[in-house]
């Protein structure tokens, strides 16, 4: 078992910088709350402790409540704790993250398209894809979490 795995961002920093640029562009098209919720949800689904820690702290810094963050893993049962727009984004996150042979359902896509204009929807889809990429890199590299 590999004890010391490569930290991808340190070995190919030019890639990390380009991905960071993409993240900044996407953030121009989505509100911070939705962005942090989808990043946290995808990270939970992918079992990425590093990213769960990072995005929980970032969401708190941006003013998100602890209650809502605690409920992200069970957003579908949390009722009106999340807005319909947030719920549509979280549903799209679930289907894109768990994407199987059938892709994203029309119902989920159409629900998201009802709350996000085409540019926002494109940014949302891209942001979900990006956090899945980051999750896979962090999990594979076993990025450590700092105790606080």
PDB file of C-alpha atoms in Angstrom:
ATOM      1  CA  UNK A   1       0.000   0.000   0.000  1.00  0.00           C
ATOM      2  CA  UNK A   2       1.387   3.378  -0.989  1.00  0.00           C
ATOM      3  CA  UNK A   3       2.031   5.444   2.136  1.00  0.00           C
ATOM      4  CA  UNK A   4       3.313   8.595   0.448  1.00  0.00           C
ATOM      5  CA  UNK A   5       1.253   9.413  -2.584  1.00  0.00           C
ATOM      6  CA  UNK A   6       2.037  12.195  -4.991  1.00  0.00           C
ATOM      7  CA  UNK A   7       0.421  15.566  -4.350  1.00  0.00           C
ATOM      8  CA  UNK A   8      -0.690  16.353  -7.881  1.00  0.00           C
ATOM      9  CA  UNK A   9      -0.884  20.139  -7.419  1.00  0.00           C
ATOM     10  CA  UNK A  10       2.751  20.291  -6.346  1.00  0.00           C
ATOM     11  CA  UNK A  11       4.002  18.190  -9.249  1.00  0.00           C
ATOM     12  CA  UNK A  12       2.013  19.948 -11.975  1.00  0.00           C
ATOM     13  CA  UNK A  13       1.414  23.417 -10.510  1.00  0.00           C
ATOM     14  CA  UNK A  14       0.672  24.865 -13.946  1.00  0.00           C
ATOM     15  CA  UNK A  15      -2.370  22.572 -14.170  1.00  0.00           C
ATOM     16  CA  UNK A  16      -3.490  23.584 -10.679  1.00  0.00           C
ATOM     17  CA  UNK A  17      -3.196  27.270 -11.645  1.00  0.00           C
ATOM     18  CA  UNK A  18      -5.276  26.759 -14.795  1.00  0.00           C
ATOM     19  CA  UNK A  19      -7.970  24.871 -12.874  1.00  0.00           C
ATOM     20  CA  UNK A  20      -7.993  27.664 -10.296  1.00  0.00           C
ATOM     21  CA  UNK A  21      -8.542  30.158 -13.142  1.00  0.00           C
ATOM     22  CA  UNK A  22     -11.513  28.106 -14.347  1.00  0.00           C
ATOM     23  CA  UNK A  23     -12.930  28.085 -10.798  1.00  0.00           C
ATOM     24  CA  UNK A  24     -12.701  31.882 -10.620  1.00  0.00           C
ATOM     25  CA  UNK A  25     -14.494  32.264 -13.958  1.00  0.00           C
ATOM     26  CA  UNK A  26     -17.296  29.914 -12.855  1.00  0.00           C
ATOM     27  CA  UNK A  27     -17.677  31.824  -9.580  1.00  0.00           C
ATOM     28  CA  UNK A  28     -18.495  34.945 -11.615  1.00  0.00           C
ATOM     29  CA  UNK A  29     -21.671  33.223 -12.834  1.00  0.00           C
ATOM     30  CA  UNK A  30     -22.938  31.537  -9.655  1.00  0.00           C
ATOM     31  CA  UNK A  31     -23.716  32.783  -6.193  1.00  0.00           C
ATOM     32  CA  UNK A  32     -21.332  31.643  -3.486  1.00  0.00           C
ATOM     33  CA  UNK A  33     -23.997  29.793  -1.521  1.00  0.00           C
ATOM     34  CA  UNK A  34     -24.955  27.499  -4.390  1.00  0.00           C
ATOM     35  CA  UNK A  35     -21.322  27.017  -5.350  1.00  0.00           C
ATOM     36  CA  UNK A  36     -20.265  25.940  -1.852  1.00  0.00           C
ATOM     37  CA  UNK A  37     -23.314  23.700  -1.400  1.00  0.00           C
ATOM     38  CA  UNK A  38     -22.646  21.770  -4.599  1.00  0.00           C
ATOM     39  CA  UNK A  39     -18.938  21.480  -3.796  1.00  0.00           C
ATOM     40  CA  UNK A  40     -19.734  20.139  -0.347  1.00  0.00           C
ATOM     41  CA  UNK A  41     -22.404  17.722  -1.634  1.00  0.00           C
ATOM     42  CA  UNK A  42     -20.169  16.265  -4.340  1.00  0.00           C
ATOM     43  CA  UNK A  43     -17.310  15.932  -1.855  1.00  0.00           C
ATOM     44  CA  UNK A  44     -19.572  14.033   0.559  1.00  0.00           C
ATOM     45  CA  UNK A  45     -20.737  11.690  -2.210  1.00  0.00           C
ATOM     46  CA  UNK A  46     -17.153  11.077  -3.351  1.00  0.00           C
ATOM     47  CA  UNK A  47     -15.870  10.491   0.171  1.00  0.00           C
ATOM     48  CA  UNK A  48     -13.340  13.310  -0.106  1.00  0.00           C
ATOM     49  CA  UNK A  49     -12.601  14.298   3.494  1.00  0.00           C
ATOM     50  CA  UNK A  50     -10.084  16.936   2.406  1.00  0.00           C
ATOM     51  CA  UNK A  51     -12.667  18.713   0.226  1.00  0.00           C
ATOM     52  CA  UNK A  52     -15.477  18.316   2.789  1.00  0.00           C
ATOM     53  CA  UNK A  53     -13.240  20.046   5.331  1.00  0.00           C
ATOM     54  CA  UNK A  54     -12.187  22.754   2.871  1.00  0.00           C
ATOM     55  CA  UNK A  55     -15.669  23.588   1.590  1.00  0.00           C
ATOM     56  CA  UNK A  56     -17.317  23.418   4.997  1.00  0.00           C
ATOM     57  CA  UNK A  57     -14.825  25.969   6.307  1.00  0.00           C
ATOM     58  CA  UNK A  58     -15.228  28.124   3.177  1.00  0.00           C
ATOM     59  CA  UNK A  59     -19.034  28.065   3.432  1.00  0.00           C
ATOM     60  CA  UNK A  60     -18.886  29.053   7.114  1.00  0.00           C
ATOM     61  CA  UNK A  61     -16.530  31.900   6.218  1.00  0.00           C
ATOM     62  CA  UNK A  62     -19.038  33.058   3.587  1.00  0.00           C
ATOM     63  CA  UNK A  63     -21.820  33.119   6.194  1.00  0.00           C
ATOM     64  CA  UNK A  64     -23.486  29.740   5.691  1.00  0.00           C
ATOM     65  CA  UNK A  65     -25.188  28.285   8.774  1.00  0.00           C
ATOM     66  CA  UNK A  66     -23.945  25.183  10.549  1.00  0.00           C
ATOM     67  CA  UNK A  67     -27.427  23.693  10.414  1.00  0.00           C
ATOM     68  CA  UNK A  68     -27.594  23.826   6.633  1.00  0.00           C
ATOM     69  CA  UNK A  69     -24.077  22.445   6.293  1.00  0.00           C
ATOM     70  CA  UNK A  70     -24.915  19.558   8.623  1.00  0.00           C
ATOM     71  CA  UNK A  71     -27.963  18.799   6.468  1.00  0.00           C
ATOM     72  CA  UNK A  72     -26.206  18.756   3.073  1.00  0.00           C
ATOM     73  CA  UNK A  73     -25.769  14.940   3.216  1.00  0.00           C
ATOM     74  CA  UNK A  74     -29.564  14.621   3.617  1.00  0.00           C
ATOM     75  CA  UNK A  75     -30.677  17.667   1.639  1.00  0.00           C
ATOM     76  CA  UNK A  76     -33.477  15.696  -0.062  1.00  0.00           C
ATOM     77  CA  UNK A  77     -35.138  15.129   3.336  1.00  0.00           C
ATOM     78  CA  UNK A  78     -34.428  18.593   4.761  1.00  0.00           C
ATOM     79  CA  UNK A  79     -37.554  20.234   3.382  1.00  0.00           C
ATOM     80  CA  UNK A  80     -37.487  23.988   3.036  1.00  0.00           C
ATOM     81  CA  UNK A  81     -34.094  24.362   4.756  1.00  0.00           C
ATOM     82  CA  UNK A  82     -32.824  24.637   1.177  1.00  0.00           C
ATOM     83  CA  UNK A  83     -34.507  26.843  -1.424  1.00  0.00           C
ATOM     84  CA  UNK A  84     -36.036  25.272  -4.531  1.00  0.00           C
ATOM     85  CA  UNK A  85     -33.128  26.710  -6.556  1.00  0.00           C
ATOM     86  CA  UNK A  86     -30.581  25.138  -4.178  1.00  0.00           C
ATOM     87  CA  UNK A  87     -32.462  21.840  -4.215  1.00  0.00           C
ATOM     88  CA  UNK A  88     -32.378  21.818  -8.029  1.00  0.00           C
ATOM     89  CA  UNK A  89     -28.613  22.435  -7.946  1.00  0.00           C
ATOM     90  CA  UNK A  90     -28.110  19.700  -5.351  1.00  0.00           C
ATOM     91  CA  UNK A  91     -30.201  17.221  -7.374  1.00  0.00           C
ATOM     92  CA  UNK A  92     -28.120  17.968 -10.474  1.00  0.00           C
ATOM     93  CA  UNK A  93     -24.969  17.536  -8.371  1.00  0.00           C
ATOM     94  CA  UNK A  94     -26.178  14.130  -7.184  1.00  0.00           C
ATOM     95  CA  UNK A  95     -26.911  12.883 -10.693  1.00  0.00           C
ATOM     96  CA  UNK A  96     -23.742  14.277 -12.262  1.00  0.00           C
ATOM     97  CA  UNK A  97     -21.577  12.923  -9.436  1.00  0.00           C
ATOM     98  CA  UNK A  98     -23.188   9.476  -9.450  1.00  0.00           C
ATOM     99  CA  UNK A  99     -23.535   9.446 -13.218  1.00  0.00           C
ATOM    100  CA  UNK A 100     -24.148   5.980 -14.522  1.00  0.00           C
ATOM    101  CA  UNK A 101     -24.888   4.614 -17.932  1.00  0.00           C
ATOM    102  CA  UNK A 102     -28.121   6.640 -18.170  1.00  0.00           C
ATOM    103  CA  UNK A 103     -26.581  10.048 -17.468  1.00  0.00           C
ATOM    104  CA  UNK A 104     -28.649  12.856 -15.990  1.00  0.00           C
ATOM    105  CA  UNK A 105     -32.426  12.479 -16.121  1.00  0.00           C
ATOM    106  CA  UNK A 106     -34.548  14.913 -18.096  1.00  0.00           C
ATOM    107  CA  UNK A 107     -36.549  15.701 -14.964  1.00  0.00           C
ATOM    108  CA  UNK A 108     -33.468  16.737 -12.984  1.00  0.00           C
ATOM    109  CA  UNK A 109     -31.997  18.716 -15.873  1.00  0.00           C
ATOM    110  CA  UNK A 110     -35.301  20.469 -16.589  1.00  0.00           C
ATOM    111  CA  UNK A 111     -35.743  21.354 -12.898  1.00  0.00           C
ATOM    112  CA  UNK A 112     -32.297  22.982 -12.817  1.00  0.00           C
ATOM    113  CA  UNK A 113     -32.966  24.735 -16.129  1.00  0.00           C
ATOM    114  CA  UNK A 114     -36.093  26.226 -14.554  1.00  0.00           C
ATOM    115  CA  UNK A 115     -34.022  27.997 -11.871  1.00  0.00           C
ATOM    116  CA  UNK A 116     -30.825  28.862 -13.737  1.00  0.00           C
ATOM    117  CA  UNK A 117     -30.505  30.742 -17.013  1.00  0.00           C
ATOM    118  CA  UNK A 118     -28.428  29.057 -19.724  1.00  0.00           C
ATOM    119  CA  UNK A 119     -25.149  30.719 -18.710  1.00  0.00           C
ATOM    120  CA  UNK A 120     -25.702  29.931 -15.027  1.00  0.00           C
ATOM    121  CA  UNK A 121     -26.658  26.357 -15.895  1.00  0.00           C
ATOM    122  CA  UNK A 122     -23.517  25.922 -17.996  1.00  0.00           C
ATOM    123  CA  UNK A 123     -21.448  27.318 -15.111  1.00  0.00           C
ATOM    124  CA  UNK A 124     -23.249  25.055 -12.627  1.00  0.00           C
ATOM    125  CA  UNK A 125     -22.622  21.957 -14.728  1.00  0.00           C
ATOM    126  CA  UNK A 126     -18.979  22.954 -15.146  1.00  0.00           C
ATOM    127  CA  UNK A 127     -18.569  23.629 -11.415  1.00  0.00           C
ATOM    128  CA  UNK A 128     -20.013  20.210 -10.582  1.00  0.00           C
ATOM    129  CA  UNK A 129     -17.630  18.576 -13.057  1.00  0.00           C
ATOM    130  CA  UNK A 130     -14.708  20.562 -11.597  1.00  0.00           C
ATOM    131  CA  UNK A 131     -15.365  19.556  -7.993  1.00  0.00           C
ATOM    132  CA  UNK A 132     -15.640  15.934  -9.101  1.00  0.00           C
ATOM    133  CA  UNK A 133     -12.205  16.287 -10.709  1.00  0.00           C
ATOM    134  CA  UNK A 134     -10.768  17.844  -7.546  1.00  0.00           C
ATOM    135  CA  UNK A 135     -12.388  15.123  -5.402  1.00  0.00           C
ATOM    136  CA  UNK A 136     -10.888  12.360  -7.495  1.00  0.00           C
ATOM    137  CA  UNK A 137      -7.425  13.898  -7.363  1.00  0.00           C
ATOM    138  CA  UNK A 138      -7.587  14.502  -3.601  1.00  0.00           C
ATOM    139  CA  UNK A 139      -8.941  11.035  -2.804  1.00  0.00           C
ATOM    140  CA  UNK A 140      -6.403   9.307  -5.049  1.00  0.00           C
ATOM    141  CA  UNK A 141      -3.556  11.341  -3.540  1.00  0.00           C
ATOM    142  CA  UNK A 142      -4.982  10.906  -0.016  1.00  0.00           C
ATOM    143  CA  UNK A 143      -4.567  14.599   0.778  1.00  0.00           C
ATOM    144  CA  UNK A 144      -4.301  14.940   4.536  1.00  0.00           C
ATOM    145  CA  UNK A 145      -6.629  17.039   6.652  1.00  0.00           C
ATOM    146  CA  UNK A 146      -5.059  19.412   9.136  1.00  0.00           C
ATOM    147  CA  UNK A 147      -6.388  19.115  12.694  1.00  0.00           C
ATOM    148  CA  UNK A 148      -7.697  22.422  13.963  1.00  0.00           C
TER     149      UNK A 148
END
